[in-house]
Tab-separated table of C-alpha atoms and ligand atoms in Angstrom:
chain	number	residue	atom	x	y	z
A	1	UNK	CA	5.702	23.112	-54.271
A	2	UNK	CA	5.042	20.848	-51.031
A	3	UNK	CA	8.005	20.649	-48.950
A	4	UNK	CA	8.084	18.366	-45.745
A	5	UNK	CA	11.082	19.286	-43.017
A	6	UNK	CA	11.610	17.239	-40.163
A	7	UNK	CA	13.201	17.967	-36.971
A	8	UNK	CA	14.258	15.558	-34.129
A	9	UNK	CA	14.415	16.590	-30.546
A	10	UNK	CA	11.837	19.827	-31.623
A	11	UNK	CA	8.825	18.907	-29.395
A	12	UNK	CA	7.874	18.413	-25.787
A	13	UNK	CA	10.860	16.746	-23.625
A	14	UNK	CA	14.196	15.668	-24.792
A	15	UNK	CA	14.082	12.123	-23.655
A	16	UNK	CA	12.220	8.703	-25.103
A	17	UNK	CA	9.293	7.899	-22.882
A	18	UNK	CA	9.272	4.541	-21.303
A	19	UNK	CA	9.298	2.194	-24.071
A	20	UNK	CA	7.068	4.434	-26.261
A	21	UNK	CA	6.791	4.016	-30.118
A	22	UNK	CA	5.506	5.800	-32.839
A	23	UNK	CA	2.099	4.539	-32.839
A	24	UNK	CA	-1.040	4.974	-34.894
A	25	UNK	CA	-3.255	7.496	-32.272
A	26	UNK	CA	-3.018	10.420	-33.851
A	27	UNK	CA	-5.299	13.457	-32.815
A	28	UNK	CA	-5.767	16.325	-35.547
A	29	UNK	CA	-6.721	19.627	-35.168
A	30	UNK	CA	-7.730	21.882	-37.841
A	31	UNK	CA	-7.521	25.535	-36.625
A	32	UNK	CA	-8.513	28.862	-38.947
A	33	UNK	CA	-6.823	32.333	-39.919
A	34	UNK	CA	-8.138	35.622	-38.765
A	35	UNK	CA	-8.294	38.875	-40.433
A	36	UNK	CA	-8.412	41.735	-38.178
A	37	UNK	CA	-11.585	43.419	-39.767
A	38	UNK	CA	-10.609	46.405	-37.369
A	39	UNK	CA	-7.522	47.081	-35.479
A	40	UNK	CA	-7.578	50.032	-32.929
A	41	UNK	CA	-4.291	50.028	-31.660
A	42	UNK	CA	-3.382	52.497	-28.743
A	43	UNK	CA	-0.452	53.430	-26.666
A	44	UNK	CA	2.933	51.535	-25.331
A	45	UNK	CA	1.856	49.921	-22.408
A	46	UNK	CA	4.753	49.598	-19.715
A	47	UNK	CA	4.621	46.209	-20.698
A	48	UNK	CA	5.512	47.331	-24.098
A	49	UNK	CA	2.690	45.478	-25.703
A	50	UNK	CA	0.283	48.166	-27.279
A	51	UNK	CA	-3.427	48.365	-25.649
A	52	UNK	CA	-5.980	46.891	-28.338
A	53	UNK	CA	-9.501	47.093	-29.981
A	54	UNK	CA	-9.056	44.209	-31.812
A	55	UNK	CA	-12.349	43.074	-34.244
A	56	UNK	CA	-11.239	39.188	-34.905
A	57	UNK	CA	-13.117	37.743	-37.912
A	58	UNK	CA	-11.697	33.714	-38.217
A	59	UNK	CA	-11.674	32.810	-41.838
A	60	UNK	CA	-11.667	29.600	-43.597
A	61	UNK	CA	-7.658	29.251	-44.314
A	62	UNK	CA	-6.622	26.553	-42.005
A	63	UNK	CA	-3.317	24.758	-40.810
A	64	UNK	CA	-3.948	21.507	-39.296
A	65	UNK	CA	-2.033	20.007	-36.232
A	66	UNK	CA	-1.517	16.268	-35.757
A	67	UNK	CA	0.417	14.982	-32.330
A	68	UNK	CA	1.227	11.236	-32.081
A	69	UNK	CA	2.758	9.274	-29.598
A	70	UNK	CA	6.143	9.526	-30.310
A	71	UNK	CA	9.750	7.646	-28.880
A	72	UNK	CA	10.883	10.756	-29.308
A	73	UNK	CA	9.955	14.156	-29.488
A	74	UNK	CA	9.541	15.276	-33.261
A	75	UNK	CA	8.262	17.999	-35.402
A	76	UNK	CA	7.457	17.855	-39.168
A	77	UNK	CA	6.154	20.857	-41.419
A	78	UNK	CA	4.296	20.345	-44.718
A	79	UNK	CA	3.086	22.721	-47.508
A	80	UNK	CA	3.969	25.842	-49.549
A	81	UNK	CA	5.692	27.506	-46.917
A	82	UNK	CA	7.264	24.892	-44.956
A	83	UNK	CA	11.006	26.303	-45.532
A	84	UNK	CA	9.770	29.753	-43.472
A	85	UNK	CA	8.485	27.688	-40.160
A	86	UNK	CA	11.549	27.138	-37.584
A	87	UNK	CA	12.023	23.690	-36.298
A	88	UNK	CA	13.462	24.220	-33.035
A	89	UNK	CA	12.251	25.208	-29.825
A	90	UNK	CA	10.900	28.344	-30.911
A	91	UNK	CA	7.983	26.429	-32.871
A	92	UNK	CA	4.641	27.723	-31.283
A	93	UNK	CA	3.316	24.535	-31.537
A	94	UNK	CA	6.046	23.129	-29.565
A	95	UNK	CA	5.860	25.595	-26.654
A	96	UNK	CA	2.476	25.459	-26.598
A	97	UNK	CA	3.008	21.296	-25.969
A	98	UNK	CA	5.274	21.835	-23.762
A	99	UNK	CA	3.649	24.048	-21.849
A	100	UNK	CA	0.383	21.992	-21.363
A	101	UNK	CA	2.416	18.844	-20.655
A	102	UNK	CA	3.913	21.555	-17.636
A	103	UNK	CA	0.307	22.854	-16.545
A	104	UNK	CA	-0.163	19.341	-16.027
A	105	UNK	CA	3.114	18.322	-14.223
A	106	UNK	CA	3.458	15.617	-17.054
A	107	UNK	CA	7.303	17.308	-17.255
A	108	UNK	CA	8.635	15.352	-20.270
A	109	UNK	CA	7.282	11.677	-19.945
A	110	UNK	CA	4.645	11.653	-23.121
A	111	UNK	CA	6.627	12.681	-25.874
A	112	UNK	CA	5.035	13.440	-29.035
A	113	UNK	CA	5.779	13.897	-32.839
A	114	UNK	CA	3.882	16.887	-33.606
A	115	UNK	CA	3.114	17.564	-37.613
A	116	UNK	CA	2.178	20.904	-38.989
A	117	UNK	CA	-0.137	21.067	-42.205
A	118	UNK	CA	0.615	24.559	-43.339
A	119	UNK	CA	-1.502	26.267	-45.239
A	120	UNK	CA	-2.008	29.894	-43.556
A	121	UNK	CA	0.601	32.169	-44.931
A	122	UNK	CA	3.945	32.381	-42.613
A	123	UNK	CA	4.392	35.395	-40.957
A	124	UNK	CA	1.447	36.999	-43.367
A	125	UNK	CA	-0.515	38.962	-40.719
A	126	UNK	CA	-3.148	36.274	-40.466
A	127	UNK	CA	-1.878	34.460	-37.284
A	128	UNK	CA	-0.715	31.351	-38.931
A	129	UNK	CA	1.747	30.949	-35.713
A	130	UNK	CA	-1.005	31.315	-33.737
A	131	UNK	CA	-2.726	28.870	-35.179
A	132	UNK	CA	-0.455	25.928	-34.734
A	133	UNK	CA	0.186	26.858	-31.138
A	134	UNK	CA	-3.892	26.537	-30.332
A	135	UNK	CA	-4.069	23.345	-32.074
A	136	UNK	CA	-1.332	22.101	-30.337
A	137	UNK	CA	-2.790	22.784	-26.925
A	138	UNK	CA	-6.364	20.997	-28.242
A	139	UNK	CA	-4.235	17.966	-30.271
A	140	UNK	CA	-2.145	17.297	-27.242
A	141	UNK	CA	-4.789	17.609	-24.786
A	142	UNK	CA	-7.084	15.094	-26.346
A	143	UNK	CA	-4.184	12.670	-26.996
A	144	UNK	CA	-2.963	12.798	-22.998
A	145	UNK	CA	-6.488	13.182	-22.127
A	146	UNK	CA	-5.550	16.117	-19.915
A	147	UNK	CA	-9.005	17.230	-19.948
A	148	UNK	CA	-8.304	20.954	-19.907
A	149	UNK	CA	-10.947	23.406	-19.106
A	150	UNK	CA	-11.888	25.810	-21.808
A	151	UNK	CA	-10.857	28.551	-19.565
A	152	UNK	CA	-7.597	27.077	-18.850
A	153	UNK	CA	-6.732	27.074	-22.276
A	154	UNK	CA	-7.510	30.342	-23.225
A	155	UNK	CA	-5.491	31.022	-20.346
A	156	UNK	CA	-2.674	29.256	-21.655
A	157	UNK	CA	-3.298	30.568	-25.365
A	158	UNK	CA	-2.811	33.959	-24.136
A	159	UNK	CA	0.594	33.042	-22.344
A	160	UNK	CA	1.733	32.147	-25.849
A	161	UNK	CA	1.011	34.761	-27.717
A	162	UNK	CA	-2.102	37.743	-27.918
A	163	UNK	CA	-3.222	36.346	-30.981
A	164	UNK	CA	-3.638	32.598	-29.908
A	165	UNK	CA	-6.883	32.870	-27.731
A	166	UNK	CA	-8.670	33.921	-30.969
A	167	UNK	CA	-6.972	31.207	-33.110
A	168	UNK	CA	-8.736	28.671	-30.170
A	169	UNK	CA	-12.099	30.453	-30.339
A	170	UNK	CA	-12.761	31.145	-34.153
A	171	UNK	CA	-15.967	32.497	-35.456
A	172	UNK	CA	-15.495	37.037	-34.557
A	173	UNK	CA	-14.751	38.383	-31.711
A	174	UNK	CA	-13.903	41.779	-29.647
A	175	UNK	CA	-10.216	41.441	-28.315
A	176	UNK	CA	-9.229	43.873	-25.924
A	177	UNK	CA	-6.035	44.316	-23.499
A	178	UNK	CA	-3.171	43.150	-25.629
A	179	UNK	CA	-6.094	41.354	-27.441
A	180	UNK	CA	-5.783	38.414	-25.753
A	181	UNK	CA	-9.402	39.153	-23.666
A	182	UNK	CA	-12.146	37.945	-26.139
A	183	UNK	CA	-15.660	38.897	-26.251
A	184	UNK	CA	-17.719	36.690	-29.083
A	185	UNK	CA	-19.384	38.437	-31.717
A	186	UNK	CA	-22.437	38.178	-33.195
A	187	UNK	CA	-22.214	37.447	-36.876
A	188	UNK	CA	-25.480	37.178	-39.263
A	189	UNK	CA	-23.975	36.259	-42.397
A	190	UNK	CA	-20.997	35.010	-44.617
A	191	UNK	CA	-18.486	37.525	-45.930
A	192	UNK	CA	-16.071	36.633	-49.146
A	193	UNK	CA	-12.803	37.481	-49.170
A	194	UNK	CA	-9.941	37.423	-51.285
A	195	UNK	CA	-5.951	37.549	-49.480
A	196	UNK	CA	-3.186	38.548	-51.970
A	197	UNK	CA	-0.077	36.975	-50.116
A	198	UNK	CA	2.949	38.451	-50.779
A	199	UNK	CA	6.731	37.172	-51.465
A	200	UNK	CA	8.824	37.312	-47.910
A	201	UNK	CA	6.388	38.123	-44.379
A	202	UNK	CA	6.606	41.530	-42.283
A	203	UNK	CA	7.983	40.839	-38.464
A	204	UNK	CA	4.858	42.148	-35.714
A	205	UNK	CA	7.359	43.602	-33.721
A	206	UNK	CA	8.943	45.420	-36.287
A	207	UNK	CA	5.399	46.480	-37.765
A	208	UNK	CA	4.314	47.780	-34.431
A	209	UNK	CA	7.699	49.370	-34.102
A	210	UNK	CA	6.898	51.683	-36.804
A	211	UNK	CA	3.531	52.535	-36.035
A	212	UNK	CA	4.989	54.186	-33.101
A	213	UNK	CA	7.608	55.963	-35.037
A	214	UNK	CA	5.059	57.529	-37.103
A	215	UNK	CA	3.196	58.254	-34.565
A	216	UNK	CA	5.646	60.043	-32.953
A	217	UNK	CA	6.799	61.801	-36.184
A	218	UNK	CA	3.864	63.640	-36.552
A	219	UNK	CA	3.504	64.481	-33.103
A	220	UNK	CA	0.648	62.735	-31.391
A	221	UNK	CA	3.202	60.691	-29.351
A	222	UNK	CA	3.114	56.527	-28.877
A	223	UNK	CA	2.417	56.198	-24.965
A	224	UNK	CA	-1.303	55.580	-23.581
A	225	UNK	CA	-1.277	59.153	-22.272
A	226	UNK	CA	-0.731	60.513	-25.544
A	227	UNK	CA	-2.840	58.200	-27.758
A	228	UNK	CA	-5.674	57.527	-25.714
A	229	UNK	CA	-8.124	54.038	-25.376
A	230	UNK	CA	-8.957	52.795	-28.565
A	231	UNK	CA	-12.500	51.489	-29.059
A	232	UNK	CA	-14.410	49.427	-31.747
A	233	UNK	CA	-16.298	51.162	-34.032
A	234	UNK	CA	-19.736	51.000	-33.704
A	235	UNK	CA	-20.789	50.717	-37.188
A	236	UNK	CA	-18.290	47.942	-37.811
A	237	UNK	CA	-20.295	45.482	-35.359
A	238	UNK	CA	-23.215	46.669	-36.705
A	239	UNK	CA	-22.392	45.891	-39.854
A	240	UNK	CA	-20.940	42.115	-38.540
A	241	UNK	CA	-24.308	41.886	-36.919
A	242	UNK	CA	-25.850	42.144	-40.104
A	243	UNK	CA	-23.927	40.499	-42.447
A	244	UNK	CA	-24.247	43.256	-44.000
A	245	UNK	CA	-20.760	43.223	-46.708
A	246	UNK	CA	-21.756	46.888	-48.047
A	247	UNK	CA	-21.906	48.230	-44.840
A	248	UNK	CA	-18.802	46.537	-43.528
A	249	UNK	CA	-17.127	47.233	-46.407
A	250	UNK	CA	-17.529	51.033	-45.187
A	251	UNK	CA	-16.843	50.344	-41.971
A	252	UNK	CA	-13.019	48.857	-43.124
A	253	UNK	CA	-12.618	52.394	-44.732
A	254	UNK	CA	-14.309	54.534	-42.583
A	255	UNK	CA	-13.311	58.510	-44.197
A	256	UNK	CA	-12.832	57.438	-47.908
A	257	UNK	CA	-9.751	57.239	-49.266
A	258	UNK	CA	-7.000	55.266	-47.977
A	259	UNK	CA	-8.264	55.583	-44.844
A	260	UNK	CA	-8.125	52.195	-42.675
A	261	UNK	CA	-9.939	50.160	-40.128
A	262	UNK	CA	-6.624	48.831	-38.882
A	263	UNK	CA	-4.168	51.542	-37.195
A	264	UNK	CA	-1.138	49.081	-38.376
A	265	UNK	CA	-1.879	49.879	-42.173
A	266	UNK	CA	0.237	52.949	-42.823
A	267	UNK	CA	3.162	51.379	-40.546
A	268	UNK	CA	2.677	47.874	-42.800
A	269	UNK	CA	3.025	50.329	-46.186
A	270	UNK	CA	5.603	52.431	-44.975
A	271	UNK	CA	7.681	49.208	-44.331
A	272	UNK	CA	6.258	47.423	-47.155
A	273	UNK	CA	5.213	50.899	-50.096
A	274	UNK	CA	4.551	47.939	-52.944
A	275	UNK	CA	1.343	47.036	-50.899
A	276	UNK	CA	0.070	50.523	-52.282
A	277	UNK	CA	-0.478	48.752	-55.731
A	278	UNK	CA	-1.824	45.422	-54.419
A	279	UNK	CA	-4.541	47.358	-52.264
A	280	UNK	CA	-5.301	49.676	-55.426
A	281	UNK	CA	-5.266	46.565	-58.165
A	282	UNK	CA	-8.314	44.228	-55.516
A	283	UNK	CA	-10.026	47.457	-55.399
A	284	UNK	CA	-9.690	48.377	-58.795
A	285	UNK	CA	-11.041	44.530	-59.994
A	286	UNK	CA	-14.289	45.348	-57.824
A	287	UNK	CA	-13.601	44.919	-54.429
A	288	UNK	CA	-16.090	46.712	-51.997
A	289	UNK	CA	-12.858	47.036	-49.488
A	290	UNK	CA	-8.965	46.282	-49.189
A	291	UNK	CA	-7.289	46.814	-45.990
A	292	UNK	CA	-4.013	44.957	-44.974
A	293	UNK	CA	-4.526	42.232	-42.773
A	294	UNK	CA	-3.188	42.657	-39.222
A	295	UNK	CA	0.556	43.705	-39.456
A	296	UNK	CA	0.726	42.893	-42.867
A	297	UNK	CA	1.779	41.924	-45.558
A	298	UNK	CA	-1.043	39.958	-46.726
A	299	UNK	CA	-3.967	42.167	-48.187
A	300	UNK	CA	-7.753	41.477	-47.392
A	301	UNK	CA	-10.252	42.378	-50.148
A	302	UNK	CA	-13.952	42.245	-48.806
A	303	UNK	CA	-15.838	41.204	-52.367
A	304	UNK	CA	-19.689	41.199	-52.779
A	305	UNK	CA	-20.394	37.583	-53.169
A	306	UNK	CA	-18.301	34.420	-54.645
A	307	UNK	CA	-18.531	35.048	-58.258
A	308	UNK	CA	-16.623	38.575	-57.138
A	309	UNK	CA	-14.191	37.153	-55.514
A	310	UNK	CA	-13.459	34.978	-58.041
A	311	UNK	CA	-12.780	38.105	-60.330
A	312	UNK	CA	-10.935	39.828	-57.810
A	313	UNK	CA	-8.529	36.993	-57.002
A	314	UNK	CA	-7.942	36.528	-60.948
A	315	UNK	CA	-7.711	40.340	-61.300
A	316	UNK	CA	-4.840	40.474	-58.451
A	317	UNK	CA	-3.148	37.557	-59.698
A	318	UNK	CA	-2.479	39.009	-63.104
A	319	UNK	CA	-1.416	42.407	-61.421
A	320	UNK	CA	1.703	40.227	-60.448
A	321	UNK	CA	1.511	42.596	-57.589
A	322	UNK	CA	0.940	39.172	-54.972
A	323	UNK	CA	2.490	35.823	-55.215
A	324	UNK	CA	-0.433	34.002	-54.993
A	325	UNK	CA	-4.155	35.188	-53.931
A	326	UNK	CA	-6.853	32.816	-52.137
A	327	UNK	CA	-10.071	33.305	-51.487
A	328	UNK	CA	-11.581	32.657	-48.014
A	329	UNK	CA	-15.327	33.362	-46.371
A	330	UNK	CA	-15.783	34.192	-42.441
A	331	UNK	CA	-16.510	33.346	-39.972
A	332	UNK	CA	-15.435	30.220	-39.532
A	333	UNK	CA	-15.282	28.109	-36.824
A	334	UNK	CA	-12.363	27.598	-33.984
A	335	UNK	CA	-10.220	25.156	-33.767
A	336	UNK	CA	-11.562	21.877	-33.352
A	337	UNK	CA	-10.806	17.507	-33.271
A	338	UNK	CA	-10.634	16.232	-36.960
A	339	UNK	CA	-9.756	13.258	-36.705
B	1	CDM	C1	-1.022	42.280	-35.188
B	1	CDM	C2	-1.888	41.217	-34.537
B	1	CDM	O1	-1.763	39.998	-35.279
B	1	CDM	C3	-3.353	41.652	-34.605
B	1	CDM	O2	-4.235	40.627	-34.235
B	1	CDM	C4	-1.502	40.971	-33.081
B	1	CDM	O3	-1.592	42.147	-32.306
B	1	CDM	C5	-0.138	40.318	-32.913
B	1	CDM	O4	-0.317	39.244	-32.066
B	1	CDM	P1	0.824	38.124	-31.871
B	1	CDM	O5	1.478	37.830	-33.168
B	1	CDM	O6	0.181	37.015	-31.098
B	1	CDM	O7	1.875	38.925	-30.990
B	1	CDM	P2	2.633	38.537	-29.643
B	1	CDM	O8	3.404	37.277	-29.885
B	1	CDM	O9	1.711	38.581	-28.480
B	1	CDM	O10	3.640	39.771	-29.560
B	1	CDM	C6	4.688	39.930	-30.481
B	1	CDM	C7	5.153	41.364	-30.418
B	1	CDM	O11	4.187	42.211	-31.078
B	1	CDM	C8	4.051	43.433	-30.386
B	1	CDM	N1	2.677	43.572	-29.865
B	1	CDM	C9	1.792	42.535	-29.937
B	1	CDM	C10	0.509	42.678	-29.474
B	1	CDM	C11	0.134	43.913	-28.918
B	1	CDM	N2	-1.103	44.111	-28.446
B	1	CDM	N3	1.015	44.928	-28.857
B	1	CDM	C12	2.285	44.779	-29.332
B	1	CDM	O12	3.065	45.725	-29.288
B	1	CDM	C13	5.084	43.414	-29.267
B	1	CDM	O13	6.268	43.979	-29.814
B	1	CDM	C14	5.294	41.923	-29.031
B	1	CDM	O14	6.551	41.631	-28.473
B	2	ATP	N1	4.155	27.215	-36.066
B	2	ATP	C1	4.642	28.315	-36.666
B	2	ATP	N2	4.224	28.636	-37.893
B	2	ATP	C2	4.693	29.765	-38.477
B	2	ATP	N3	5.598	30.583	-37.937
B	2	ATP	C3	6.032	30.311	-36.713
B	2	ATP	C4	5.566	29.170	-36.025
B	2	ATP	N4	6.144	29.147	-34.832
B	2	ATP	C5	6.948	30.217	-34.770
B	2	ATP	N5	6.894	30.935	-35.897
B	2	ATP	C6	7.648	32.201	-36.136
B	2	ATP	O1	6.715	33.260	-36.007
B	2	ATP	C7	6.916	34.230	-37.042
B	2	ATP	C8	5.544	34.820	-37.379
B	2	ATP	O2	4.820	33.817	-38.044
B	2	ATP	P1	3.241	33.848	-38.188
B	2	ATP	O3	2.900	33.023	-39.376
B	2	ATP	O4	2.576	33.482	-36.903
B	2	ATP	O5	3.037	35.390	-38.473
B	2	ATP	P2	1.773	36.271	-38.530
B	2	ATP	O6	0.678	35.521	-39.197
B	2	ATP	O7	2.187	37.572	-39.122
B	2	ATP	O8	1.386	36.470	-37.004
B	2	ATP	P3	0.277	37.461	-36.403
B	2	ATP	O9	-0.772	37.699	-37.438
B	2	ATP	O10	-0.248	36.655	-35.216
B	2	ATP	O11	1.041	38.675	-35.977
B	2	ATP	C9	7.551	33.479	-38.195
B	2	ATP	O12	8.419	34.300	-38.906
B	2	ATP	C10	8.273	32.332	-37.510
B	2	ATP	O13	9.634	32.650	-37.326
């Protein structure tokens, strides 16, 4: 079901600019998901964000972001998920408006009516969030003709949120620091994918929250002194290199078993144990990999081709252990100017 919520007042400034209507420039932005094809997470920094080795892969799940000149400020939300994306102030998209129209001293005399095409899962590990707020910053730009440097907005991305400098770049990259500092990687191929997306999100916070308690639990500490620097794995970008899926697929599960590329998997289970059977019933379809994606609790199944991820999205869907499962290839490209 498509829902479509409206909120007055939700977007950049509080005030009708002079004599401004609601008028047919619209810029759109159509901005990818990412699946964290590895996630090295260290300690607690005394910032109390987590030091990262963050392998980005953007994949072709996208949310699209329309601004138009507005009488006053607006914000609308469309698709499947619509009724889990807040309408007030604490809208990425909006903040991420509002703070361009600031980097530019524009305070609040262009208002806009920002709308939100959802179709990344909400608060499904895949940066959906993220997302909006980056194509906000591009939509917005173009339609005040701000003419932001690229660096400038990846500076401002990373003000928003750790995730959002990726969501602006696309394609794979190397995020370290919080993850927020982005080297591009080389990709030399297509990877298919299949995400099971599951009923109700996981909260990052929470998810990282955990990861320290079990951490802790089993005695190897959460702080940078006791976990030490994580680092990307060298086969991993090897494999990415190569577009090689069999060899990335190995990579994602590096010592067999339920072993994970991404450090947040046991803390996503632990919070979320039904995740268990979703991960076993992609693999058990023919999936070369399943990992969860990010902090969960979307799944990611790495398939050999199309035709398998066709039979692996089926396969999960009949499980009934997902609400719904999509399938995706990577990389894909950042966001950019639709229309
Ligand atoms: C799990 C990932 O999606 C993997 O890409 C990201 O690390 C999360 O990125 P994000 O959603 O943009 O997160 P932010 O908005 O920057 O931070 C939200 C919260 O997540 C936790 N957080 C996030 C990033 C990080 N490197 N360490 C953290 O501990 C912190 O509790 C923080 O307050
Ligand atoms: N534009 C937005 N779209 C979706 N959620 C938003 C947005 N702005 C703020 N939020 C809030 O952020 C929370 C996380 O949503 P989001 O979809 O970004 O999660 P996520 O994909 O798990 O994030 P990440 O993978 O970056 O950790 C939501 O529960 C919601 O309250």
């Amino acid at each position: 079901m498509t829902t479509d919520r409206t909120s007055a007042g939700a977007t950049n400034g509080a005030g009708a600019g002079a004599g401004a209507g609601e008028d047919s420039r619209t810029v759109t932005v159509r901005v990818p998901a990412k699946v964290n094809v590895q996630l090295a997470v260290g300690g607690i920094r005394p910032d109390g964000f987590h030091g990262l080795a963050n392998v980005f892969l953007a994949v072709s799940l996208y949310d699209e972001v329309s601004a138009t000149p507005a009488a006053t400020p607006r914000l609308t939300v469309s698709g499947a998920d619509a009724g889990q994306v807040p309408l007030d102030d604490s809208n990425l998209a909006v903040r991420a408006a509002r703070a361009l129209a600031t980097h530019h001293g524009l305070g609040e005399s262009d208002p806009v009516h920002l709308h939100l095409s959802k179709d990344i899962p909400v608060a499904g590990g895949m940066a959906g969030g993220s997302a909006d707020a980056a194509g906000a910053l591009l939509a917005c730009d173009a339609l005040w003709n701000t003419r932001t440097s690229h660096d400038e907005l990846l500076a401002l991305c990373a003000e928003l949120g750790s995730d959002v400098p990726f969501s602006l770049l696309g394609g794979a990259a190397l995020g370290r620091g919080r993850g927020e500092l982005l080297t591009p990687l080389e990709v030399g191929g297509t990877f298919h994918w299949v995400f099971a997306v599951a009923d109700g999100g996981l909260s990052t916070p929470a998810v990282y929250g955990e990861c320290d308690r079990l951490r802790e639990a089993s005695g190897g500490g959460a702080t940078v002194a006791d976990v030490g620097e994580p680092e990307p794995a060298p086969a991993l970008l090897d494999a990415l290199r190569t577009g090689d899926a069999t060899a990335l697929a190995a990579a994602l599960a590096p010592h067999g078993g339920g072993s994970s590329s991404n450090d947040l998997q046991s803390a996503a289970l632990s919070l979320r144990p039904s995740l268990a059977a979703t991960l076993h019933a992609g693999t058990a379809a023919g999936a070369l990999a399943a990992l969860v994606s990010g902090s969960g609790p979307t799944c990611a199944f790495l398939t050999k081709d199309a035709d398998s991820a066709e039979t692996v999205a089926a396969a999960l869907l009949a499980s009934g252990t997902c609400r719904t499962a999509r399938r995706a290839t990577g990389p894909a490209p950042g966001a950019t100017v639709v229309g």
